[in-house]
Coordinates of C-alpha atoms and ligand atoms in Angstrom, one line a residue:
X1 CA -32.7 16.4 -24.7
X2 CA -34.7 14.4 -21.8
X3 CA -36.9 11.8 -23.9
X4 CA -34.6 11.9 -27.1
X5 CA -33.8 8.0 -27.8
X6 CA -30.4 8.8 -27.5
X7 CA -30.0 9.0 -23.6
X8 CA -31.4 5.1 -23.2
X9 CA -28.1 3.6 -24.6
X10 CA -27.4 -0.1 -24.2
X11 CA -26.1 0.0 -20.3
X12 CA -29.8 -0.2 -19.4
X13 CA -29.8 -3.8 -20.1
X14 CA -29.0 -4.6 -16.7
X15 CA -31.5 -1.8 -15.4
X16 CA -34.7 -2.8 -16.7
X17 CA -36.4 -1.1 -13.3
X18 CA -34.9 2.2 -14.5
X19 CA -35.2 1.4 -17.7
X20 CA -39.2 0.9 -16.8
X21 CA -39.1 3.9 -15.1
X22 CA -37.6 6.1 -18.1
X23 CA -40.2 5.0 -20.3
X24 CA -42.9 5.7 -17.8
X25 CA -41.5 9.6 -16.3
X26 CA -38.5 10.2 -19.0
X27 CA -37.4 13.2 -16.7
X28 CA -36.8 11.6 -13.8
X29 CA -34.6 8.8 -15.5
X30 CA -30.8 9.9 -16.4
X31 CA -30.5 14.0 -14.7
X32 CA -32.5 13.0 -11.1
X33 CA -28.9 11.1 -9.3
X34 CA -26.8 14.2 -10.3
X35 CA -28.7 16.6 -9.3
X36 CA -29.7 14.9 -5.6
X37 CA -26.2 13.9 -5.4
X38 CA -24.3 15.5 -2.9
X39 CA -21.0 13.9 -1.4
X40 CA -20.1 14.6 2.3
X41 CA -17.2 13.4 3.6
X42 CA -15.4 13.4 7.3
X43 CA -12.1 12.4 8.7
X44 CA -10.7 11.8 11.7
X45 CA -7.6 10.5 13.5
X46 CA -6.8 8.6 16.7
X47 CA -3.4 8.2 18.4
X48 CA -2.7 4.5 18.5
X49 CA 1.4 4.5 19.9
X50 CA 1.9 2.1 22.2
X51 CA 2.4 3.0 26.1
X52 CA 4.5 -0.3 27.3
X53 CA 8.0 -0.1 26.5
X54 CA 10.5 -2.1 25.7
X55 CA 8.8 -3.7 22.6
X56 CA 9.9 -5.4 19.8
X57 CA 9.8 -3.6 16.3
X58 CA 9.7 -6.2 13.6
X59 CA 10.9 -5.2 10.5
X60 CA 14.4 -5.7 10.2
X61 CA 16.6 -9.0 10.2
X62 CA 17.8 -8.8 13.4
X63 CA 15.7 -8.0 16.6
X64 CA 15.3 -4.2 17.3
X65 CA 13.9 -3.2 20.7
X66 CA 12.0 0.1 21.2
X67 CA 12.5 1.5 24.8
X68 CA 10.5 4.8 23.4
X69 CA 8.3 6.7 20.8
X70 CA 10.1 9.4 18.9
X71 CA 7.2 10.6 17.4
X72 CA 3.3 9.0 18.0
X73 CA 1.6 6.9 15.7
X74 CA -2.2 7.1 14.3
X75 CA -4.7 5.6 12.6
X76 CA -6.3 8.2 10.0
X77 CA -9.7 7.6 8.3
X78 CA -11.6 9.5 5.2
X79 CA -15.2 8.2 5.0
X80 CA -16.7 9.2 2.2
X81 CA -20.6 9.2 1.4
X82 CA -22.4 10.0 -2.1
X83 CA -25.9 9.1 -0.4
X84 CA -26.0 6.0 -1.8
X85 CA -22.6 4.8 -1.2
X86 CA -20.3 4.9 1.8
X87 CA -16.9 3.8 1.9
X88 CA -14.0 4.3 4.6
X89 CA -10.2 4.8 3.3
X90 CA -7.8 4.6 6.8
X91 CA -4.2 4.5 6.3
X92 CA -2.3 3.1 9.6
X93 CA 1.2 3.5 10.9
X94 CA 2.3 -0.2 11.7
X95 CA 4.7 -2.2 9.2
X96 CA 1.4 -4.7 8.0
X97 CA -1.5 -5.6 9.7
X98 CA -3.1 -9.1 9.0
X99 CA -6.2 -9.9 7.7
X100 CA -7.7 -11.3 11.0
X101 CA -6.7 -8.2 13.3
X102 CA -8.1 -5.8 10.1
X103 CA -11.5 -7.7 9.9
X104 CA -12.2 -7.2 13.6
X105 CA -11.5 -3.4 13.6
X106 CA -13.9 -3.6 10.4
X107 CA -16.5 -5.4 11.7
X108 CA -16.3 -2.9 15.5
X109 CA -16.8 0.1 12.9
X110 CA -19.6 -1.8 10.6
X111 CA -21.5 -2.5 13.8
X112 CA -21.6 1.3 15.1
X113 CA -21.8 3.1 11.1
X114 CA -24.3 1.0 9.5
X115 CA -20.5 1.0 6.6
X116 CA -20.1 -2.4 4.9
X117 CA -16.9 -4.8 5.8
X118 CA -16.4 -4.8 2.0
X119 CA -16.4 -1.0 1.8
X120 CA -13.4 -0.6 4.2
X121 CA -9.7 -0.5 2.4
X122 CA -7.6 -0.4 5.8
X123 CA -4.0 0.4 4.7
X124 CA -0.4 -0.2 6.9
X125 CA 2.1 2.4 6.2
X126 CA 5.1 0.3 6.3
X127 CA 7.1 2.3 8.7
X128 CA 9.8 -0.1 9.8
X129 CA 9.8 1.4 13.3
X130 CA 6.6 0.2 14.7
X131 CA 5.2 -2.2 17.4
X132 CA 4.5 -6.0 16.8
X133 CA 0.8 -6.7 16.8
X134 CA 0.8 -10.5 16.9
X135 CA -0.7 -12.7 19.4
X136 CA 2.3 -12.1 21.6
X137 CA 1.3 -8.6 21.6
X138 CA -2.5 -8.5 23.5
X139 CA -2.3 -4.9 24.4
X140 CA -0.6 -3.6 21.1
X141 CA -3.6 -5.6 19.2
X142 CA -6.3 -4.8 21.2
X143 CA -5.1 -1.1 20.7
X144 CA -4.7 -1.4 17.0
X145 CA -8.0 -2.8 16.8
X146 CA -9.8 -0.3 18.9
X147 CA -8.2 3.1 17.0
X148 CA -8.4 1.7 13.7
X149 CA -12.4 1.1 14.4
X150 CA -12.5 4.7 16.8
X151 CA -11.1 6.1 13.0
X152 CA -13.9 4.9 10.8
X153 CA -16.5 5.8 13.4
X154 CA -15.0 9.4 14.5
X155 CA -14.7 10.0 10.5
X156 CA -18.2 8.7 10.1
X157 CA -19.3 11.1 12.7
X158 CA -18.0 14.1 11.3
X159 CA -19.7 13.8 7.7
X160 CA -20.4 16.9 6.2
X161 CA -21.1 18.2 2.9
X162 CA -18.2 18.1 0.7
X163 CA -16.3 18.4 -2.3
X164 CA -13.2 16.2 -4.2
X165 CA -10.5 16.6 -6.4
X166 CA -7.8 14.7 -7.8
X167 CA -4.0 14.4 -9.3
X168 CA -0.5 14.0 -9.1
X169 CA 2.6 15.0 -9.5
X170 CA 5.5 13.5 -9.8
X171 CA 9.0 13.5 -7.0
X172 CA 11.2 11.2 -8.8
X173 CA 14.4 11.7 -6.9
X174 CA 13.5 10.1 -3.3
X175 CA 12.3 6.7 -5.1
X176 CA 15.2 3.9 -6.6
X177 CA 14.9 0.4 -7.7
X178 CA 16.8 -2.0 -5.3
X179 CA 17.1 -4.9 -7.1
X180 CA 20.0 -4.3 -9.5
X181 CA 22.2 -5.9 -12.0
X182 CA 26.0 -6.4 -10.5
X183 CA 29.3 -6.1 -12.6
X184 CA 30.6 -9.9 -13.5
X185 CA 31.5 -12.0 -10.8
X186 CA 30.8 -9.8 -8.1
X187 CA 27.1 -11.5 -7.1
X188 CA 27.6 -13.7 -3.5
X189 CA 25.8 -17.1 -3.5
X190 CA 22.1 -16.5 -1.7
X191 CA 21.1 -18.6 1.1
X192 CA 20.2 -21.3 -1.0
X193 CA 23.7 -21.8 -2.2
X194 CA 22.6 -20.3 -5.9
X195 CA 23.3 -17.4 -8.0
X196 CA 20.5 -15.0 -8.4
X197 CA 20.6 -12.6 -11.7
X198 CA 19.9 -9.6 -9.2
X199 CA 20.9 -8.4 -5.9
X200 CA 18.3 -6.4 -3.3
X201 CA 20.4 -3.1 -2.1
X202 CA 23.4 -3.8 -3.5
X203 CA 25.4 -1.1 -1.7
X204 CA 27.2 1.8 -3.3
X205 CA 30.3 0.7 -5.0
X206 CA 30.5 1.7 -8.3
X207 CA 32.5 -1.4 -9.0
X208 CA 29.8 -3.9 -8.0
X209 CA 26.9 -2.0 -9.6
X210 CA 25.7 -2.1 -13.2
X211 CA 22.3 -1.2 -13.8
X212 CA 18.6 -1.6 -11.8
X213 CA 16.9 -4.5 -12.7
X214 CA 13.2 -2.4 -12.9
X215 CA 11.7 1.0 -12.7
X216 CA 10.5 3.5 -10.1
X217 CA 6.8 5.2 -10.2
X218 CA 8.2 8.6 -9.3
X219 CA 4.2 10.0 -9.2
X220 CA 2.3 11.1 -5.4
X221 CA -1.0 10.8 -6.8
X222 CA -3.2 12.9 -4.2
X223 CA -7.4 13.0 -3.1
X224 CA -8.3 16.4 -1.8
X225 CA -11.3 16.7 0.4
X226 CA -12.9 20.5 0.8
X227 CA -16.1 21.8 2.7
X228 CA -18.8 23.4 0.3
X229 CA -16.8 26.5 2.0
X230 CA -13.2 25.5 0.5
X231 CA -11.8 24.9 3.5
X232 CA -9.1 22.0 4.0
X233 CA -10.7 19.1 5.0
X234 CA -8.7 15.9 4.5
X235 CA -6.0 15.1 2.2
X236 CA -5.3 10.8 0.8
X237 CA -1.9 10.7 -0.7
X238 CA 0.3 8.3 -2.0
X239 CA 3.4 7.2 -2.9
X240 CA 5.8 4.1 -4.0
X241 CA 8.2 4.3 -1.5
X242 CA 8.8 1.8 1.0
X243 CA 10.1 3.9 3.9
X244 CA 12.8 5.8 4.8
X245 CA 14.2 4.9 8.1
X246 CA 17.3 6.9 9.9
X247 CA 15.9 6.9 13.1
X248 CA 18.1 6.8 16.6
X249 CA 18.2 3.4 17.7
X250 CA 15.8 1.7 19.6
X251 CA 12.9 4.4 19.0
X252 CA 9.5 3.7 17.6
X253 CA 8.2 6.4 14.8
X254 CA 5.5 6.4 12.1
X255 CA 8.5 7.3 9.3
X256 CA 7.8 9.8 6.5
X257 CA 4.4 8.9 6.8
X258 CA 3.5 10.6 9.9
X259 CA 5.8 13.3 9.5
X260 CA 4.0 14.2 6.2
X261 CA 1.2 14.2 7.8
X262 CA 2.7 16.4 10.5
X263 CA 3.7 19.4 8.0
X264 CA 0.5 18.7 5.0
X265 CA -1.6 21.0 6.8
X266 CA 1.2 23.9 6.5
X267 CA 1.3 23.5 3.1
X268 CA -2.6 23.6 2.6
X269 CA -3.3 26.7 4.9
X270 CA -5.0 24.2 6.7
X271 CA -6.3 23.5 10.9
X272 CA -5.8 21.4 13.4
X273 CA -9.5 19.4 12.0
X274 CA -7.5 18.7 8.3
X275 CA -6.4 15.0 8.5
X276 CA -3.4 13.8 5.9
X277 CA -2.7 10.7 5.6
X278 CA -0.1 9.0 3.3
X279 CA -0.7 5.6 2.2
X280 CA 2.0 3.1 0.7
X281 CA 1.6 2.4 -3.2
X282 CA 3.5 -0.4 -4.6
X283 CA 7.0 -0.3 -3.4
X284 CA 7.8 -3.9 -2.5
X285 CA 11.1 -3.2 -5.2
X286 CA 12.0 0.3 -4.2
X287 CA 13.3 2.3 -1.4
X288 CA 15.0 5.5 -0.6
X289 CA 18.5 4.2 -0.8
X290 CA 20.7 6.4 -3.2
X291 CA 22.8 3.7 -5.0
X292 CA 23.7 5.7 -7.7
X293 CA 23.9 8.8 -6.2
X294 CA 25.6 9.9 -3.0
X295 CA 24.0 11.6 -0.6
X296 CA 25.9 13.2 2.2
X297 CA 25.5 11.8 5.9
X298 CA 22.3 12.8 7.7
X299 CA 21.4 12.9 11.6
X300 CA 18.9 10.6 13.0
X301 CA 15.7 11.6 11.4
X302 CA 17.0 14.3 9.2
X303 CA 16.5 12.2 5.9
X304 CA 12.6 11.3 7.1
X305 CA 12.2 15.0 7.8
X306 CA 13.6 15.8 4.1
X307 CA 11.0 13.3 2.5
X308 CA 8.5 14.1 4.1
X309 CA 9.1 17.7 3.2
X310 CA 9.8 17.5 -0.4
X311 CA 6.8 14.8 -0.4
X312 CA 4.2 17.6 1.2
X313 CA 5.5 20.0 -1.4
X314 CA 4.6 17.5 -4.3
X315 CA 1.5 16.9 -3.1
X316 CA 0.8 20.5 -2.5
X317 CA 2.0 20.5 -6.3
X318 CA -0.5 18.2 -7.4
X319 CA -3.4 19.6 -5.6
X320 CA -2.7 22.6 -7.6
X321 CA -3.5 20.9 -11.1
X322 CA -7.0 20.2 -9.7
X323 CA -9.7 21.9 -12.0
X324 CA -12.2 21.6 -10.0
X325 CA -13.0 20.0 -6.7
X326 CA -16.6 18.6 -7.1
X327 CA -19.4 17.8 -5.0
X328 CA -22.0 15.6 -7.4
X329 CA -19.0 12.8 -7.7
X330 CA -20.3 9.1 -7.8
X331 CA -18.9 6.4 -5.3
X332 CA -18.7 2.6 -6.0
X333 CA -16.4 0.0 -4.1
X334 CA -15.9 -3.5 -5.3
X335 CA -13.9 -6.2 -3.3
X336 CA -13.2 -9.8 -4.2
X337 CA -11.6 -12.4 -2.6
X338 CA -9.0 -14.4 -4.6
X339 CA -7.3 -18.1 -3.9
X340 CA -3.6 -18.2 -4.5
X341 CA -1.7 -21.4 -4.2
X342 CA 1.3 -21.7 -1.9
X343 CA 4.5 -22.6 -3.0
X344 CA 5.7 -25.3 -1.9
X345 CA 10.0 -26.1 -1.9
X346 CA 10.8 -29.7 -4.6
X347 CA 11.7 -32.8 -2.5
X348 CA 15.6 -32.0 -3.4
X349 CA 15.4 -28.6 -2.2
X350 CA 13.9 -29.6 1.3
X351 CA 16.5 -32.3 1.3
X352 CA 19.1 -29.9 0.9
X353 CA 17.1 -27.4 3.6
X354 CA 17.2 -30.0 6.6
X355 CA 21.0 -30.7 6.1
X356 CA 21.6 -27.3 6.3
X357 CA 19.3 -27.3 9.3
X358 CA 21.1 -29.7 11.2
X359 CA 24.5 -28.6 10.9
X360 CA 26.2 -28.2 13.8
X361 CA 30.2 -27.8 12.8
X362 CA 31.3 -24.3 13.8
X363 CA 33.9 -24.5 10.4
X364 CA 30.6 -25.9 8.4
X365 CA 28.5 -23.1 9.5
X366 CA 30.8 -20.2 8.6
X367 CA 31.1 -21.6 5.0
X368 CA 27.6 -21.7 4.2
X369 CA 26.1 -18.5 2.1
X370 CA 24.6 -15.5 4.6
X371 CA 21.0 -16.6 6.1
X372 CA 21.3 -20.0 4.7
X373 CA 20.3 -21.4 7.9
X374 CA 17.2 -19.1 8.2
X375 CA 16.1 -19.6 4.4
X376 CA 15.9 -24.0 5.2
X377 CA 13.8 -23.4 8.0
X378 CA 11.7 -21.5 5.7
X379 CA 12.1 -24.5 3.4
X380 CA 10.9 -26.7 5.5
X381 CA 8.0 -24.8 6.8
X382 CA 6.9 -23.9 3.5
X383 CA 6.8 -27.8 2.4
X384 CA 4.9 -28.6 6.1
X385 CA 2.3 -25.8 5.9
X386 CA -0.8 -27.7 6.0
X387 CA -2.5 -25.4 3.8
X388 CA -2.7 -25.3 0.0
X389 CA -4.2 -21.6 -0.8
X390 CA -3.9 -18.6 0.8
X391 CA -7.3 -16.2 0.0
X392 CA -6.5 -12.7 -0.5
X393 CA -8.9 -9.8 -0.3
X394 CA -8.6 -7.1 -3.0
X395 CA -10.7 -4.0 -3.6
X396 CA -11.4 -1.7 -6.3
X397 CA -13.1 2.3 -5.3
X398 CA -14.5 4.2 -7.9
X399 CA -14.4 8.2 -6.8
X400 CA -15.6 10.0 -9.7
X401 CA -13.0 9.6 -12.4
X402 CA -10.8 8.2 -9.9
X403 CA -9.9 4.9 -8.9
X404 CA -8.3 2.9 -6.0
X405 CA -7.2 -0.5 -5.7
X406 CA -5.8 -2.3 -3.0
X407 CA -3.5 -4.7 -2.9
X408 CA -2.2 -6.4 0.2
X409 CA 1.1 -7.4 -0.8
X410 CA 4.1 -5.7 -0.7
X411 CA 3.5 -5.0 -4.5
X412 CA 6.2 -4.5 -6.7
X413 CA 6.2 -1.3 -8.7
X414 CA 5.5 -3.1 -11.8
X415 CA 2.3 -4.1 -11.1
X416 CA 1.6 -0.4 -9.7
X417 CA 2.4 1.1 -13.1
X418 CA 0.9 -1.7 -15.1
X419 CA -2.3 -1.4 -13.7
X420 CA -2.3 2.6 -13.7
X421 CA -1.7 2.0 -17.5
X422 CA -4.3 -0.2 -17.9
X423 CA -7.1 1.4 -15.9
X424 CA -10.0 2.6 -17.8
X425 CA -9.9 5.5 -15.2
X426 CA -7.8 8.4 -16.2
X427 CA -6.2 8.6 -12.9
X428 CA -5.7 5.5 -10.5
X429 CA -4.3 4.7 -7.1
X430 CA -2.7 1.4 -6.1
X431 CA -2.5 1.4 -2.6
X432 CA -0.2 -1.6 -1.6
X433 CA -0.4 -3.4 2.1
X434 CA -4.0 -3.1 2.4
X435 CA -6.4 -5.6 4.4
X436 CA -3.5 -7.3 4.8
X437 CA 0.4 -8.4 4.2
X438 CA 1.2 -11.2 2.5
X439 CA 4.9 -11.0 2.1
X440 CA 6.4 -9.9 -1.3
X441 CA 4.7 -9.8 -4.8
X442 CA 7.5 -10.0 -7.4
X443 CA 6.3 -9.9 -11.0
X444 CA 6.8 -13.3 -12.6
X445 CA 9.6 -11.4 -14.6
X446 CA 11.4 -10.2 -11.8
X447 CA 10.9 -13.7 -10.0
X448 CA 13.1 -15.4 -12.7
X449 CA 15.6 -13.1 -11.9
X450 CA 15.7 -14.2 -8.4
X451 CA 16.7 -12.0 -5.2
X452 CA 15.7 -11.5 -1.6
X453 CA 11.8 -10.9 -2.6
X454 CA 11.6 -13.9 -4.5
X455 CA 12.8 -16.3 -2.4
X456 CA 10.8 -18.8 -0.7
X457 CA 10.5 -17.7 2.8
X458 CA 10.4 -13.8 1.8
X459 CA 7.7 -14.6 -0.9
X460 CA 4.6 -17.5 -0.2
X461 CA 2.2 -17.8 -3.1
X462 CA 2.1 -19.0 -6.6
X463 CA 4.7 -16.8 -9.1
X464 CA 2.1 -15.3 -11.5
X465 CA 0.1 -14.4 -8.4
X466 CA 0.8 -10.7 -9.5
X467 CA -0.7 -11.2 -13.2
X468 CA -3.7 -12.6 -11.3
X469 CA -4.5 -10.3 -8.7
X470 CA -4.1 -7.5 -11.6
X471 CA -6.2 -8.9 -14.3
X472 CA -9.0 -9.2 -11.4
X473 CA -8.3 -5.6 -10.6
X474 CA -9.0 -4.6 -13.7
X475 CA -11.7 -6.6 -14.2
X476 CA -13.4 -5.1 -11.1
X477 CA -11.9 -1.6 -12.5
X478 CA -14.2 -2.7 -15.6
X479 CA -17.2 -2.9 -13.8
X480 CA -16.7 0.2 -11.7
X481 CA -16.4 2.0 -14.9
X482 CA -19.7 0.4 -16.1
X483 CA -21.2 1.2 -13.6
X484 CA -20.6 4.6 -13.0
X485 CA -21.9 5.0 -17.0
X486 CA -25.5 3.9 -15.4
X487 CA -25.3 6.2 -12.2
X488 CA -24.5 9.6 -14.3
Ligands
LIG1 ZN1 9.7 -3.7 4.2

């Protein structure tokens, strides 16, 4: 077929060298990528729990200090190479790492791999349960930075010839929508004194509930790494699940997330070299919280153990429905940076914020609505912020017929299934609290219902931000897709 007209379609308008080049040797022009290409991947994981104690763990309302580790908590990094691309997919057990703490740890792993910045998606797991990292925090940070960057270079280290696979399968009954629909007159006032439509965990009573106000995405979608030999090598999952939490008091753990990646290798015949890793999808509306269903009591951890279980068993599930893991898949990694605008409180609603603010009447203060104090000081921080727009990074990875996008919001589900839907791949992964965390990313449907994610304070940026950041996505999805057409 080599020098038929058929094989120069139209995508070689933007390649006129290869184009050139086709005319000139026709068998060197469309078969020579496949057959060189040869993907090698490595992985690799470094223990990052923190060794001073007591620590705060943010991540709850009220301050929770850690005097201990239950279990430790890691950095774990898949860097994959197709010999022209490289790219780096590390999944790290902290509740959300900024931007500016993520960029160093790239920029420490650029210098030593040769990797690009733009071809790192560095994901937090969302465990509620682990350290601070902020500027308060030196030796927490400079820790973080140093394992996440140890990660992509010990993973970069260990490339070796490889092969891929993908799929999913689905573990609907340890995901539910929090945000629900409450029986009439049963919905308290929120901080700001109003009425949302919709309440965030609305408690169990089947006389308050009525119905959730969105879906779950019920899929672990799953990347399988394998040596030429098929041996275990590294396994990416993910799920839309927030966390699960149950832990003894005052004791730091890497939730579900590190306990699936304690008991993946047993369900993958697999050695102490195989690295799993599970990454947060979009699960900024949805927890493990049964609020229709009731669950009996659990001991401290049990429930994390039972996730983590059921969740290594689905992904074991979905590894099974892989064809074929193959070896000649191409790479491609996009990553744009987007300006969202800040919201920013009305004059009456900052008015209202600083009276709230300076009450001081014991009687006064017990009236108001719960957190109405702490919501006007957001208020009034949101209307001083100096800033207008807040740029976000997000990335789109093309891995054969699969595709990644990261997102680093806590992402509503929504958005997760939306973009799934929409992808021109036929399988895709959107990995949530990546390069980043921004706070919450309601849908602009789910933001006129109100409810702890959408308020001001909980939320930052602009209320279609989510319709933005996903038409980008699959613009960039577009043009991984293209792409990949001209690198067959
Ligand atoms: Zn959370």
């Amino acid at each position: 077929m080599v020098g038929q007209p058929t094989v120069v379609p139209p995508l070689m308008k933007s390649l006129s060298l290869l184009f050139t080049c086709c005319l000139i040797v026709p068998v060197c022009a469309v078969s020579a990528p496949i057959a060189a290409r040869q993907l090698r991947a490595g992985a690799a994981v470094v223990d990052i729990t923190p060794t001073e104690f007591p620590q705060n763990m943010p991540g709850g309302f009220a301050g929770n200090m850690a005097t201990k580790a239950h279990d430790p908590l890691h950095a774990r990094a898949l860097v994959l190479d197709d010999g022209t691309t490289k790219l780096a997919l590390v999944v790290v057990d902290n509740l959300g790492l900024g931007p500016d703490l993520l960029d160093e740890a790239k920029s420490i792993a650029a210098g030593s791999t040769g990797l690009p910045v733009e071809n790192m998606l560095v994901s937090s797991t969302h465990t509620h349960t682990g350290p601070s990292w902020g500027p308060k925090n030196g030796s927490n940070r400079q820790q973080l930075v140093t394992g996440i960057a140890e990660s992509i270079v010990k993973a970069f280290g260990g490339l070796q010839p490889a092969a891929i696979g993908a799929s999913s399968h689905p573990l609907p009954d340890e995901v539910f929508n929090r945000r629900w629909y409450l029986k009439q007159g049963k919905m308290p006032l929120n901080p700001f004194g109003k009425l949302d439509s919709v309440k965030m965990n609305p408690g169990n009573d089947p006389n308050v509930l009525d119905h959730p106000a969105g879906p779950t995405d019920p899929d672990i979608s799953v990347i399988s790494v394998q040596t030429l030999k098929k041996k275990p090598l590294a396994l990416y999952a993910n799920y839309s699940l927030h966390y699960v939490g149950g832990l003894p008091k005052g004791e730091m753990s890497a939730d579900y997330f590190g306990e699936f990646a304690r008991v993946a290798p047993s369900r993958f015949g697999a050695d102490e070299t195989f690295v799993a890793m599970m990454s947060n999808g979009t699960s900024g509306d949805i927890n493990n919280i049964p609020f229709n269903v009731i669950r009996p009591p659990r001991e401290p951890f049990e429930q994390i153990r039972i996730v983590a279980q059921k969740a290594a068993d689905t992904a074991w599930f979905a590894f099974r429905k892989i064809e074929k893991h193959r070896t000649d898949v191409s790479l491609g990694m996009v990553q744009r940076k987007v300006d969202l605008v800040y919201r920013r409180p009305s004059e009456e609603q900052v008015a209202e914020a600083s009276q709230i603010v300076a009450l001081k009447d014991k009687d006064a203060l017990e009236k108001l609505p719960l957190l109405a104090q702490n919501y006007a000081r957001n208020v009034i921080a949101a209307a001083n912020r100096p800033e207008e727009k807040l740029t976000v990074q997000i990335q789109a990875i093309r891995i054969g017929d699969l595709a990644v996008c990261g997102v680093p919001f806590e992402t509503f589900v929504q958005t997760g299934l939306e973009l799934k839907k929409r992808s021109p791949f036929p399988q895709t992964i959107v990995v949530g609290l990546a390069n980043g965390r921004h706070g919450y990313l309601p849908t602009p449907e789910q933001h006129k219902l109100g409810g702890y994610e959408t308020w001001l304070g909980t939320n930052y940026v602009q209320e279609d931000a989510s319709s933005i950041l996903t038409e980008q996505l699959l613009e960039m999805l577009g043009e991984l897709k293209a792409d990949e057409s001209t690198s067959r």
